[in-house]
XYZ file of C-alpha atoms in Angstrom:
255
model
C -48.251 -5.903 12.029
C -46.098 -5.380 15.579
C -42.953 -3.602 14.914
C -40.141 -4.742 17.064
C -38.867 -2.292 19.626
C -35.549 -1.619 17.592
C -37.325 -1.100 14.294
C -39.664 1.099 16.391
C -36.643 3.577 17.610
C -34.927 3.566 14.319
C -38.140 4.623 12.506
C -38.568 7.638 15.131
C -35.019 8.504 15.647
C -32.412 9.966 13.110
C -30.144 8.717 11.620
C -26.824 10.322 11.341
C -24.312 9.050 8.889
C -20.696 9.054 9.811
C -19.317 8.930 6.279
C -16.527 6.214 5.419
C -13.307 4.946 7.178
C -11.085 2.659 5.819
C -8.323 0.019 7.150
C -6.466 -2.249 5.411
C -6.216 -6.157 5.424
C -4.672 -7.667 8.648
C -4.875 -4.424 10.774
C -7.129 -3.277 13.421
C -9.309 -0.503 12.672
C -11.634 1.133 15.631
C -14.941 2.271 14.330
C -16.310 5.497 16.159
C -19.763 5.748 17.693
C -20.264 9.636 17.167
C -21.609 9.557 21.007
C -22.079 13.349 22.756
C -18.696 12.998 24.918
C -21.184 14.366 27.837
C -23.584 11.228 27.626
C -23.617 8.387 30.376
C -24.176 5.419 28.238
C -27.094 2.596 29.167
C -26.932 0.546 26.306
C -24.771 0.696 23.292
C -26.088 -1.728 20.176
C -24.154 -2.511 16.971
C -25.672 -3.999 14.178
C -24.398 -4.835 10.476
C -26.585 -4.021 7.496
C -29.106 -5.068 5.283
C -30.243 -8.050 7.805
C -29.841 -5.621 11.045
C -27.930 -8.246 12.811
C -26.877 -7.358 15.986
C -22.897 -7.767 16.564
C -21.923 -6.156 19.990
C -24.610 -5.505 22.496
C -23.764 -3.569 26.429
C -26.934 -3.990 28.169
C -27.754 -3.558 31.843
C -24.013 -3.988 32.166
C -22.805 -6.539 30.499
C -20.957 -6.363 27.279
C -21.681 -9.032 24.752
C -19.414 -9.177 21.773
C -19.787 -12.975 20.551
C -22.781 -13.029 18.842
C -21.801 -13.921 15.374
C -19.352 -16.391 14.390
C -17.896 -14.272 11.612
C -15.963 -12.007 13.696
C -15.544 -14.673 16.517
C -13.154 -12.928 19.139
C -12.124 -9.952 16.866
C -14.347 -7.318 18.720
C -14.298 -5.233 21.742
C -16.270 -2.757 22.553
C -15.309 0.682 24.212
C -18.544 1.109 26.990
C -17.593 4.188 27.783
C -17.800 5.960 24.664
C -19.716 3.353 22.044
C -16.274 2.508 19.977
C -16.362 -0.609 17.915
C -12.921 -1.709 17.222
C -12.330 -5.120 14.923
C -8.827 -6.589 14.858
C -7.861 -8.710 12.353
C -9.914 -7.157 9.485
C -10.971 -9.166 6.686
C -12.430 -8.387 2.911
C -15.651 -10.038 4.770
C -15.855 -6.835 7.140
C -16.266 -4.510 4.873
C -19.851 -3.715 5.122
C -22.356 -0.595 6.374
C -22.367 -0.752 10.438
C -25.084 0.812 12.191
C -24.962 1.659 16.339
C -27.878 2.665 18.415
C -26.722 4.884 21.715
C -28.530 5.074 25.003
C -27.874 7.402 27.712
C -29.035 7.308 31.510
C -31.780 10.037 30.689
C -33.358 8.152 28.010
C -32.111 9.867 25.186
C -30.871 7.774 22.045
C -28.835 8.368 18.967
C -28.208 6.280 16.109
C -25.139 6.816 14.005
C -23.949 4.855 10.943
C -20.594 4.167 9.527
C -19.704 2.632 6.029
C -16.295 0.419 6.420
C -14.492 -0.279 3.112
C -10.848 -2.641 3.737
C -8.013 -2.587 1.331
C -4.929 -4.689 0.383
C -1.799 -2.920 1.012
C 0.609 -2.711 -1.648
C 3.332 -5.644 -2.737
C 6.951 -4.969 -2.662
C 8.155 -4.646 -6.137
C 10.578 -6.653 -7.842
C 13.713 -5.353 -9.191
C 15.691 -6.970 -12.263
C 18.876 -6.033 -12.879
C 21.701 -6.036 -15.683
C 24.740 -4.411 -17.030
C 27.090 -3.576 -19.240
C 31.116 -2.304 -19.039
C 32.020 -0.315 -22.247
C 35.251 2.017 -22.067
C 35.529 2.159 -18.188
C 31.615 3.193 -17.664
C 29.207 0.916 -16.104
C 25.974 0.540 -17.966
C 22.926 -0.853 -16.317
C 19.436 -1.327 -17.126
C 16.800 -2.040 -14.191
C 13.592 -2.702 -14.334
C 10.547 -2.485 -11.133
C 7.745 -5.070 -11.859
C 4.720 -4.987 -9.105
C 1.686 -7.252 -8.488
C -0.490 -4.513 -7.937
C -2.061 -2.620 -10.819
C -2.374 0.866 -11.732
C 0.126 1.638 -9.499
C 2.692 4.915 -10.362
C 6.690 4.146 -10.342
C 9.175 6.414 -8.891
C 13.145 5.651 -8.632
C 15.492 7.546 -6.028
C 19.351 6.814 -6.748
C 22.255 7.585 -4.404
C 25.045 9.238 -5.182
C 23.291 11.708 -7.036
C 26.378 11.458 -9.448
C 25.201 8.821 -11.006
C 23.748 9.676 -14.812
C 19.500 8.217 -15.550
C 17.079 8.312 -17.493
C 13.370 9.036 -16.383
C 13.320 8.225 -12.547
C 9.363 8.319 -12.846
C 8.771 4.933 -15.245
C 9.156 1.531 -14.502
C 12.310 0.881 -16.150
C 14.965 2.984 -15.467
C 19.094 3.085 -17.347
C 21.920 4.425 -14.817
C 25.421 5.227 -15.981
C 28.663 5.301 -13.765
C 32.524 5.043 -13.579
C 33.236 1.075 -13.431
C 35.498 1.755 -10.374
C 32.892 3.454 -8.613
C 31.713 2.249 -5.100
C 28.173 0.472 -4.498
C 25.327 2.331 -5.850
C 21.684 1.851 -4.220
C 18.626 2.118 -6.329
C 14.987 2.214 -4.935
C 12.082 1.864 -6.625
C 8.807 2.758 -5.201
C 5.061 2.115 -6.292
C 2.260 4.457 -4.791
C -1.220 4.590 -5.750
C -4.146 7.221 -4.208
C -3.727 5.755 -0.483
C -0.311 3.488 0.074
C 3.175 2.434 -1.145
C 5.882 0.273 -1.541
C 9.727 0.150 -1.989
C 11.973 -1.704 -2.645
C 15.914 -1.487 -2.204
C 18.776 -2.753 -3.871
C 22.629 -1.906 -3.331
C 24.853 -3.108 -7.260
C 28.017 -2.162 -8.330
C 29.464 -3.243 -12.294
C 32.267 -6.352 -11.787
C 32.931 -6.866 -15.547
C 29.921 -7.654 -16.829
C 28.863 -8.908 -13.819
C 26.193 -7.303 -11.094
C 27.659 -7.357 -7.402
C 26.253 -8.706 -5.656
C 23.953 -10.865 -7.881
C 20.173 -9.898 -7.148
C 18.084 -12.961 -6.671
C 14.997 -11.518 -9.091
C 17.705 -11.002 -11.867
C 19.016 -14.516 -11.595
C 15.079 -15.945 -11.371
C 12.891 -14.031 -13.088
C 9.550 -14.293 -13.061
C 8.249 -16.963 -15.976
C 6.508 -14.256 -18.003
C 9.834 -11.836 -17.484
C 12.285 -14.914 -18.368
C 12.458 -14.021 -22.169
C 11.235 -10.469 -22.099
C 13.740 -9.132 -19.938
C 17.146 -10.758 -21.585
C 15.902 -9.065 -25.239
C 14.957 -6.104 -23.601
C 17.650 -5.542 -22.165
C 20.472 -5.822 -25.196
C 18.417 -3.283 -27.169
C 18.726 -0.729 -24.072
C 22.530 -1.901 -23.857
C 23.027 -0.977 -27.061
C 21.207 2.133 -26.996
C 23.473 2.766 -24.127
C 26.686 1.838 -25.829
C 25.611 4.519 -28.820
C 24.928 6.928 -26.132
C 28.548 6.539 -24.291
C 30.554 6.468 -27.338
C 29.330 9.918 -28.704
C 28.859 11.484 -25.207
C 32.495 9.869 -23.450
C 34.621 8.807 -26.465
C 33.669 11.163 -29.660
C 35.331 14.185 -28.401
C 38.181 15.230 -30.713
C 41.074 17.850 -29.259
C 40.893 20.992 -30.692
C 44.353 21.980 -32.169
C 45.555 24.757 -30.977
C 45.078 28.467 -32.636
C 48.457 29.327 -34.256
């Protein structure tokens, strides 16, 4: 059995992996060759794994970097130093990518490189109601996402404002009715990205100003959910302002 001349130079050459990089849908992620920065470079080969199908080839010269229709005219090639970089990146390129080096003194190196791509994360949605009992403003939001097992985090501004947990999805804020515009954001994070969204209410009555799209459509599965949910909170709250803003007796004073 011949061996061909590539199987040949794998089989007595090294191979060095380069661990794992990582881009994300859309983007444009440049794969590194690991190439001695002191090498002249003859021919550079990359090839995608388990079929050892060659993608970009620079021989004699002349830079090839159309040989498979899957990544079409996302790739250029770096001759210089052996970098592979693919724009566009789809869930199709992630894969185990393999490049064979050649310098001007005969010497070769062969380097691979695992490429995983990820989705970035979804804005989330915020809902919003309230509530005006005795002058305060009572108002429950809650920060839905697409993506799961994502974390929730809420930043408020002013800081005056009274809430509960800022680190759940749902979060209850408390201020003066008068008071000016308040801006919640809600952010989702997982291990690598996140996501935030902003929105800027103030209490008109029992009214939201100005009216949030997501809390005048919700979502089909939030359309019943969310209205319930939301008078038990309000009524929680109302408890809650009554004994902490309107149960304080004067003290008569000491005779």
């Amino acid at each position: 059995m011949s061996l061909s001349p590539f199987t040949f130079a794998v089989a007595v050459v090294l191979v060095k992996s380069l661990g794992e990089d990582s881009g994300y849908l859309g983007d444009t992620i440049t794969l590194k060759s690991g190439v001695n920065p002191a090498w002249n470079l003859s021919r550079i080969e990359w090839l995608i794994w388990p079929n050892r199908t060659w993608i970009v080839t620079y021989r004699q010269g002349k830079t090839n970097t159309e040989r498979v229709n899957h990544f079409g005219q996302r790739l250029s090639l770096n001759t210089s130093s052996g970098d592979l970089t693919i724009r566009n990146l789809t869930k199709d390129d992630a894969m185990e990518y393999t490049v064979d080096l050649h310098n001007t003194d005969n010497e070769e190196k062969v380097n691979k490189i695992n490429l995983t791509v990820r989705e970035r994360l979804q804005k989330p949605t915020i809902q919003a109601a309230s509530r005006s009992v005795k002058g305060k403003c009572l108002m429950v939001l809650d920060c839905s996402s697409t993506d799961n097992g994502v974390n929730h985090s809420w930043d408020v501004t002013p800081s005056s404002v009274y809430t509960t947990d800022r680190s759940s999805a749902r979060l209850l804020a408390i201020f003066n009715s008068t008071q000016n515009s308040v801006n919640f954001t809600c952010t989702t994070t997982n291990n690598i990205d996140h996501a935030r969204s902003v929105v800027t209410l103030k209490c008109d009555g029992d009214k939201i100003q100005p009216p949030t799209p997501e809390s005048l459509n919700p979502q089909p599965r939030q359309k019943f959910a969310f209205p319930f949910l939301t008078g038990c909170l309000v009524g929680a709250f109302i408890v809650i302002i009554i004994y902490c803003f309107g149960g304080k007796k004067k003290t008569p004073p000491l005779k």
